[in-house]
XYZ file of C-alpha atoms in Angstrom:
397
model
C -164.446 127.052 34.694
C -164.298 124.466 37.570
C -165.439 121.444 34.869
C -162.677 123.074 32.218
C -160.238 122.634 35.508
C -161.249 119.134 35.876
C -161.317 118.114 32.621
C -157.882 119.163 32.628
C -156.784 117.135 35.417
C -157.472 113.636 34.320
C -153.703 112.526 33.951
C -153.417 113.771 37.869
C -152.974 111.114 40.450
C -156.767 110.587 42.416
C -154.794 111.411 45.883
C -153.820 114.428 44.042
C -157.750 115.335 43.196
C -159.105 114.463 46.414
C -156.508 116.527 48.252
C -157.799 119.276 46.211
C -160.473 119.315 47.245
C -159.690 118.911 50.938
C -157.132 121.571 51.463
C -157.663 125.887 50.904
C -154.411 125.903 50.054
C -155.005 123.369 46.557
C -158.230 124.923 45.859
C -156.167 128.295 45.136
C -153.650 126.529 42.993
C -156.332 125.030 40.813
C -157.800 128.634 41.083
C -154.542 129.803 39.657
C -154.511 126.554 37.319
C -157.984 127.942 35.574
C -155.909 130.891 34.213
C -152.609 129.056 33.539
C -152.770 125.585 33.995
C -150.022 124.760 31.818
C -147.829 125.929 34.572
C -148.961 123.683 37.377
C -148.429 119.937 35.667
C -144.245 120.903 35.560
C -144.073 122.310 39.137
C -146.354 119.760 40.333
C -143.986 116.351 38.138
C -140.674 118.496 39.835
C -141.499 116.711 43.051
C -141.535 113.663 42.227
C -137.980 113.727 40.214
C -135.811 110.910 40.653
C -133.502 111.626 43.667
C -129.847 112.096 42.963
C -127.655 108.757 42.731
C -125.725 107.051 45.424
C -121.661 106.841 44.391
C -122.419 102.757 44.047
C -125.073 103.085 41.547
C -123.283 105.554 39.555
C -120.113 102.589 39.659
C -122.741 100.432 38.161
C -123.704 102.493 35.443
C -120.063 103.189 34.451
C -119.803 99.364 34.938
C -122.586 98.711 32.365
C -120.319 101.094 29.563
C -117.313 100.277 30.011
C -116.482 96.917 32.111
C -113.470 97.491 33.673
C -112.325 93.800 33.204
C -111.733 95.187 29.438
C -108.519 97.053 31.158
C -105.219 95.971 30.724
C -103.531 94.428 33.220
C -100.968 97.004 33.815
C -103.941 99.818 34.157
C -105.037 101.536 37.483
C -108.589 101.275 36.646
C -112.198 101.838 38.507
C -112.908 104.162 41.927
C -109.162 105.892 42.735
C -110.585 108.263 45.508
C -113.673 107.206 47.743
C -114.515 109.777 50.215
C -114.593 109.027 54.066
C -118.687 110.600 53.633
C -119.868 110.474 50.408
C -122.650 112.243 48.938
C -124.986 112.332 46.441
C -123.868 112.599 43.187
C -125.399 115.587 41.476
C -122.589 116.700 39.206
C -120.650 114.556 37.107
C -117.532 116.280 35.855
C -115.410 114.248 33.099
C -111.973 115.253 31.734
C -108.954 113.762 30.156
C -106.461 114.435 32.813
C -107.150 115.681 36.035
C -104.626 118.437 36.901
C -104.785 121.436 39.274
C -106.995 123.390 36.626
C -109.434 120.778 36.028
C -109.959 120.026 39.990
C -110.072 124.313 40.653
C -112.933 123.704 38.022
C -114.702 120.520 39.753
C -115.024 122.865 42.985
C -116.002 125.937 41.704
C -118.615 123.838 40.065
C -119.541 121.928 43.303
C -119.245 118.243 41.676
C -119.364 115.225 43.324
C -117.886 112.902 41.168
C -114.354 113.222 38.987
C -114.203 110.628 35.808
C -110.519 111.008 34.871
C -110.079 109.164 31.515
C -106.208 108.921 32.741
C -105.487 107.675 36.142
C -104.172 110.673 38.216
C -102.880 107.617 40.693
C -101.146 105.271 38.555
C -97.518 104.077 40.532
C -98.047 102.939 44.486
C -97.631 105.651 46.730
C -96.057 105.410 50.118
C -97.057 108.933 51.359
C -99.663 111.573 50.668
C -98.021 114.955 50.782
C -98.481 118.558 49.317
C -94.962 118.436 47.213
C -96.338 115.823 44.748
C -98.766 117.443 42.265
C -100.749 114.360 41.627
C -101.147 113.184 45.601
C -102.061 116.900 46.676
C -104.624 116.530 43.743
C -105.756 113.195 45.956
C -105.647 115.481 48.922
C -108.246 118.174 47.553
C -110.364 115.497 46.244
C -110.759 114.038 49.926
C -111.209 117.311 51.395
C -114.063 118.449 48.852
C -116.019 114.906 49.265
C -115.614 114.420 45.388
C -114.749 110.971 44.429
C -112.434 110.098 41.558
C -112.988 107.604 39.185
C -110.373 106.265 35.551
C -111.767 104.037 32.878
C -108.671 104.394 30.785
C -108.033 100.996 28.890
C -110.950 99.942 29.372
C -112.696 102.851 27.370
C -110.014 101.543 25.183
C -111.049 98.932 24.558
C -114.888 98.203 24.927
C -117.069 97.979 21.663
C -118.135 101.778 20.900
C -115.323 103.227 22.385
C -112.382 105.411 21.939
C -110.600 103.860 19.274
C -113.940 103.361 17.220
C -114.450 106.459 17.952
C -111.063 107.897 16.732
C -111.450 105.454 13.364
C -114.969 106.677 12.615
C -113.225 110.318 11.635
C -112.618 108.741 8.510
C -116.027 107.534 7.660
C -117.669 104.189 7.507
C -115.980 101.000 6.963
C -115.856 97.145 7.975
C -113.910 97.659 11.869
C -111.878 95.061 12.974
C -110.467 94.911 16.240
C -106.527 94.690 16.458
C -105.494 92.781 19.251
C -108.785 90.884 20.733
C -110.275 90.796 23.902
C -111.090 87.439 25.907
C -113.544 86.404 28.459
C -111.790 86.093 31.918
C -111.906 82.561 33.367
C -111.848 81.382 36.445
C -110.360 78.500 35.034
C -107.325 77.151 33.091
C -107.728 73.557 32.616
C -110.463 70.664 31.149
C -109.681 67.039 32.990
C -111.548 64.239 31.354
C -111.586 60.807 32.312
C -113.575 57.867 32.528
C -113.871 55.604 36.118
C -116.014 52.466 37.383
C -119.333 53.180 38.700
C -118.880 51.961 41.900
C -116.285 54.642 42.592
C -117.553 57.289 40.928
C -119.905 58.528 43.742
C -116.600 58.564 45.880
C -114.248 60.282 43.859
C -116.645 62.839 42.456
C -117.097 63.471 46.001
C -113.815 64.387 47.112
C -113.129 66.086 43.825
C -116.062 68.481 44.179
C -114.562 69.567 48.323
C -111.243 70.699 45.895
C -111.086 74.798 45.564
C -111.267 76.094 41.903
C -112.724 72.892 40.798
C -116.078 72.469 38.983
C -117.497 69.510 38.516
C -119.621 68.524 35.829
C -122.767 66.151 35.478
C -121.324 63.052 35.136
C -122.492 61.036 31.923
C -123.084 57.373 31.913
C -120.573 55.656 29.006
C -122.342 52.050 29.452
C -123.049 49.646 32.680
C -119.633 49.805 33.877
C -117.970 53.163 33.138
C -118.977 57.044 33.864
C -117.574 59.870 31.937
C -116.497 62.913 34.027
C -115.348 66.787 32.767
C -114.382 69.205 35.473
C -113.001 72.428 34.864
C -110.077 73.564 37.522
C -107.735 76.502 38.115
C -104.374 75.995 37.771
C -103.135 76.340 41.272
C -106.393 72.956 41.557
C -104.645 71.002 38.907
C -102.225 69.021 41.072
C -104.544 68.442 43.982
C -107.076 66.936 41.046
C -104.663 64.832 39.490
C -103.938 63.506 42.880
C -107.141 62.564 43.668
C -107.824 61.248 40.617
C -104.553 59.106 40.318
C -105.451 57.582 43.984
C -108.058 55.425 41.542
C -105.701 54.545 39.215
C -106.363 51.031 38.988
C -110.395 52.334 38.399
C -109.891 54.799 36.628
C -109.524 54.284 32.395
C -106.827 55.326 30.244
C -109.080 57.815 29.063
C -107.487 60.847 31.381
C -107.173 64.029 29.516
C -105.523 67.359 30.909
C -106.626 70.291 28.462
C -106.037 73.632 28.669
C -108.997 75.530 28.732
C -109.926 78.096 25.995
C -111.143 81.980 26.595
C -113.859 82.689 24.778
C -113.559 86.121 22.729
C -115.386 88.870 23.672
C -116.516 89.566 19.860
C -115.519 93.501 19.030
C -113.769 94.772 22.227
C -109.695 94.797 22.461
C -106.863 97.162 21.623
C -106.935 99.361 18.634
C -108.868 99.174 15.317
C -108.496 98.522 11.910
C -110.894 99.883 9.244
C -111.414 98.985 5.227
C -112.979 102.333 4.280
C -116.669 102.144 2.684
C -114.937 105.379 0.236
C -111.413 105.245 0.239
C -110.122 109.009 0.544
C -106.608 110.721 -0.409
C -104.107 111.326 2.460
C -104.921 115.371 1.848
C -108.655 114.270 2.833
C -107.413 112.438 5.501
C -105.599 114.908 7.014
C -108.731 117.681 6.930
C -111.279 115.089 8.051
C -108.922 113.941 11.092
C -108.434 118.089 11.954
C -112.534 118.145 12.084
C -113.262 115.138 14.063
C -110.039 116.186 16.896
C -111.215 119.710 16.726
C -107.779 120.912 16.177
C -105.863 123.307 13.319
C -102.729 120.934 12.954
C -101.707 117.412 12.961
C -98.547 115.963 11.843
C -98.259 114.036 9.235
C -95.900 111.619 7.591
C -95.869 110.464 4.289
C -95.437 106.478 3.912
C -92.705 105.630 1.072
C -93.708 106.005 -2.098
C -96.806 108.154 -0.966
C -97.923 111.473 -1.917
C -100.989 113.811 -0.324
C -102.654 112.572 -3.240
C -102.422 108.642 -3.006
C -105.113 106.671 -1.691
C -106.183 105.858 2.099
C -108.212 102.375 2.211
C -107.100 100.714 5.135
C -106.615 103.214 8.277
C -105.117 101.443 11.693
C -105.823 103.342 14.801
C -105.430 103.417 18.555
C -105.868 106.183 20.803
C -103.233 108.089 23.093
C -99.519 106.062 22.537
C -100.167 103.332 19.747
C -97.440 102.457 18.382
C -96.875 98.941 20.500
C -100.826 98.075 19.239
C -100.015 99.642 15.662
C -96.615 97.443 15.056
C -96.719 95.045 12.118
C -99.987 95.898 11.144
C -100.997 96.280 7.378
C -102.489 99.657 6.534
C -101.933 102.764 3.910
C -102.574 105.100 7.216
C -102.000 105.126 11.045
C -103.837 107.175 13.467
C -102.569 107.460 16.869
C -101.464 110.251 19.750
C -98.083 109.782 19.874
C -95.156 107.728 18.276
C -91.156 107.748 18.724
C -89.249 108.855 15.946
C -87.815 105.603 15.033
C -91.712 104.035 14.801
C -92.254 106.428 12.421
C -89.448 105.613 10.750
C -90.467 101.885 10.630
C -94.078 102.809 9.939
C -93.271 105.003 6.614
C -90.494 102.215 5.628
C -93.037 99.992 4.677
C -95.069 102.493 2.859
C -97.639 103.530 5.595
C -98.416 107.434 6.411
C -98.240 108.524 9.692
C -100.606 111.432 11.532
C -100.237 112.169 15.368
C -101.994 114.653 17.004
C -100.548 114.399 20.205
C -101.854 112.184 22.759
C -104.497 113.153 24.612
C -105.932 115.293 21.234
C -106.332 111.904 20.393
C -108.880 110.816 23.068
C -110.882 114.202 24.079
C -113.184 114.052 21.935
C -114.559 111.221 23.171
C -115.276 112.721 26.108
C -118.780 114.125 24.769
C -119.785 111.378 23.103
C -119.088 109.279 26.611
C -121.677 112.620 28.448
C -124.265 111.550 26.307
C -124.043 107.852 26.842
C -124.096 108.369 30.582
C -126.663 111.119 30.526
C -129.062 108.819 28.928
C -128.438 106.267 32.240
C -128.790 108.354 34.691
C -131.628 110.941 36.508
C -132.384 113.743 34.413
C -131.645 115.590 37.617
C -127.981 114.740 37.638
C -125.401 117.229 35.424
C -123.061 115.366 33.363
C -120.375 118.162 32.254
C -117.205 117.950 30.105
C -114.310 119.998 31.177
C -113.323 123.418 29.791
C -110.060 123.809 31.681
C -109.088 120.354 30.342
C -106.415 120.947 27.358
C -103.512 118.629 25.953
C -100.156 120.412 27.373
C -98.845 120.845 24.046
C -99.338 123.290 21.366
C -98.043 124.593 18.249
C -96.391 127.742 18.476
């Protein structure tokens, strides 16, 4: 039985088989292993478990998803609450809004960590106090060590997210993204010039001591001339100009002041715009929106000219409040949260249908598609949960 027990144990660290055989107390384990060793390889592996995640590398995971540079610039993105002694993060909690419910549920539950898709702190705050439902939220969250973190926009708005998400109820199609999203520069401006070698050393000198500047390798036009390309901010511009216009009589007419381009970032930006693979009736728009929101009714208007029956191939969509993303664009069908009257108005005018399913109907979903992204990034020892006391404050009665 001992060889059988051996055999067995080939995949077993060698500190693990020489302890064995060292210690009373391992010899009765494999003893026990002989009649079940199935049972020791799991309880043995449970020790060596990753440990739970520091707050910071959790950041960096949600980092990774979601950059929060995709935000708007109006959002109140990234950590909201940090507590004074933070601990481990063993229990992820994630909800759409983070009310008294939700946080009564994050406690019970003993989480550690609060992703709010809407920021529960949005407007500055000059006082924390228990009269204010959102800042006595704050309060609790400080109290029970559990940070608080809002992607919002930028959920938005990455490639994968929400609003592909809310499109893809309607089945495959080519996505476009409505309003694109561009790479953040440091800088605003391209200066090109040429200048005389014998001052180049000089000026590219006291160019490159300049803040916000960045300095190219200079190219060599012939003999007499260099080429230089610097990128600057453009609070640097003037100081640059300056310095360059002190070598006036050096420099060449070639001086150029161009304003510097942001790249795209190719399929992340505000709302979505999809040409259906199979173009479906507004009727089967309506039931396959109810299935992919989990919810019994939606409202729907009909564009002009439109019946239940006419034809859905181009469907517009942006999560929560779209109308300001949704404006002017061409499409039988918009999907969003919520829109004024009057936008719907406009919106069935020109012959699009409408459906709103209230605003945050419009996002929760996403919520478990988002657990299983961030369960597959982090230890298998940390819970990722979705919210059950999490619910839209409207209903149909």
């Amino acid at each position: 039985m001992s060889r059988l027990i051996l055999t067995g144990c080939k995949t077993l660290p060698k500190i693990f088989l020489l302890q064995s055989f060292r210690s009373v107390w391992t010899r009765s384990i494999l003893q026990i292993a002989s009649c079940n060793f199935c049972f020791i390889l799991p309880r043995y592996y449970s020790s060596f478990r990753p440990s739970p995640m520091e707050l910071k590398d959790v950041l960096k995971v949600l980092e990774d998803l979601a950059p929060l540079s995709l935000a708007e610039p109006w959002d109140n993105v990234g950590l909201l609450v940090e507590p004074s002694e933070p601990r481990p993060i063993k229990t992820v909690l994630l909800t759409n809004d983070l009310t008294e419910a939700v946080m009564d549920e994050a406690r019970a539950e003993g989480c550690d960590l609060i992703i709010s898709y809407h920021p529960p702190l949005f407007r500055p705050i000059k006082r924390l106090v228990q009269n204010d439902w959102k800042q006595r939220l704050a309060i609790r969250a400080v109290e029970a060590s559990i940070a608080v973190f809002s992607p919002h926009t930028s959920w938005d708005n990455v490639g994968g997210g929400v609003n592909d998400w809310l499109v893809g109820g309607l089945g495959g199609g080519r996505v476009s993204v409505l309003t694109q999203a561009y790479v953040d520069l440091p800088f605003s401006h391209i200066v090109e010039f040429q200048c005389k070698n014998d001052i180049s050393d000089a000026l590219l000198c006291e160019l490159k001591a300049l803040e916000g500047v960045l300095v190219q390798d200079p190219l060599s036009c012939d003999a007499t001339k260099t080429q230089v390309s610097l990128y600057c901010s453009g609070s640097a511009l003037a100081p640059v100009v300056d310095k360059v216009t002190q070598y006036i009589i050096a420099v060449d007419r070639s001086l150029r002041i161009l304003k510097a381009e942001k790249p795209p970032r190719l399929g992340h930006g505000q709302g979505r715009r999809s040409v259906l693979d199979e173009p479906v009736t507004v009727a089967t728009a309506v039931k396959k929106m109810k299935s992919h929101l989990g919810l019994r009714h939606l409202r729907l208007a009909l564009g002009q000219g439109c019946t239940q029956e006419s034809f859905v191939r181009t469907v517009a969509a942006c999560a929560g409040s779209g109308a300001s993303v949704l404006s002017g664009v061409q499409a039988d069908l918009y999907v969003t949260g919520e829109m004024s009257h009057h936008e719907v108005l406009d919106a069935v005018a020109k012959g699009t249908s409408v459906i709103l399913s209230d605003h945050s109907n419009s996002e929760r979903g996403y919520l478990s598609v988002f657990r299983q992204k961030l369960t597959e990034k982090v230890p298998a020892d940390v819970i990722v949960m979705v919210s059950k006391a999490d619910r839209d404050p409207l209903e149909v009665v």
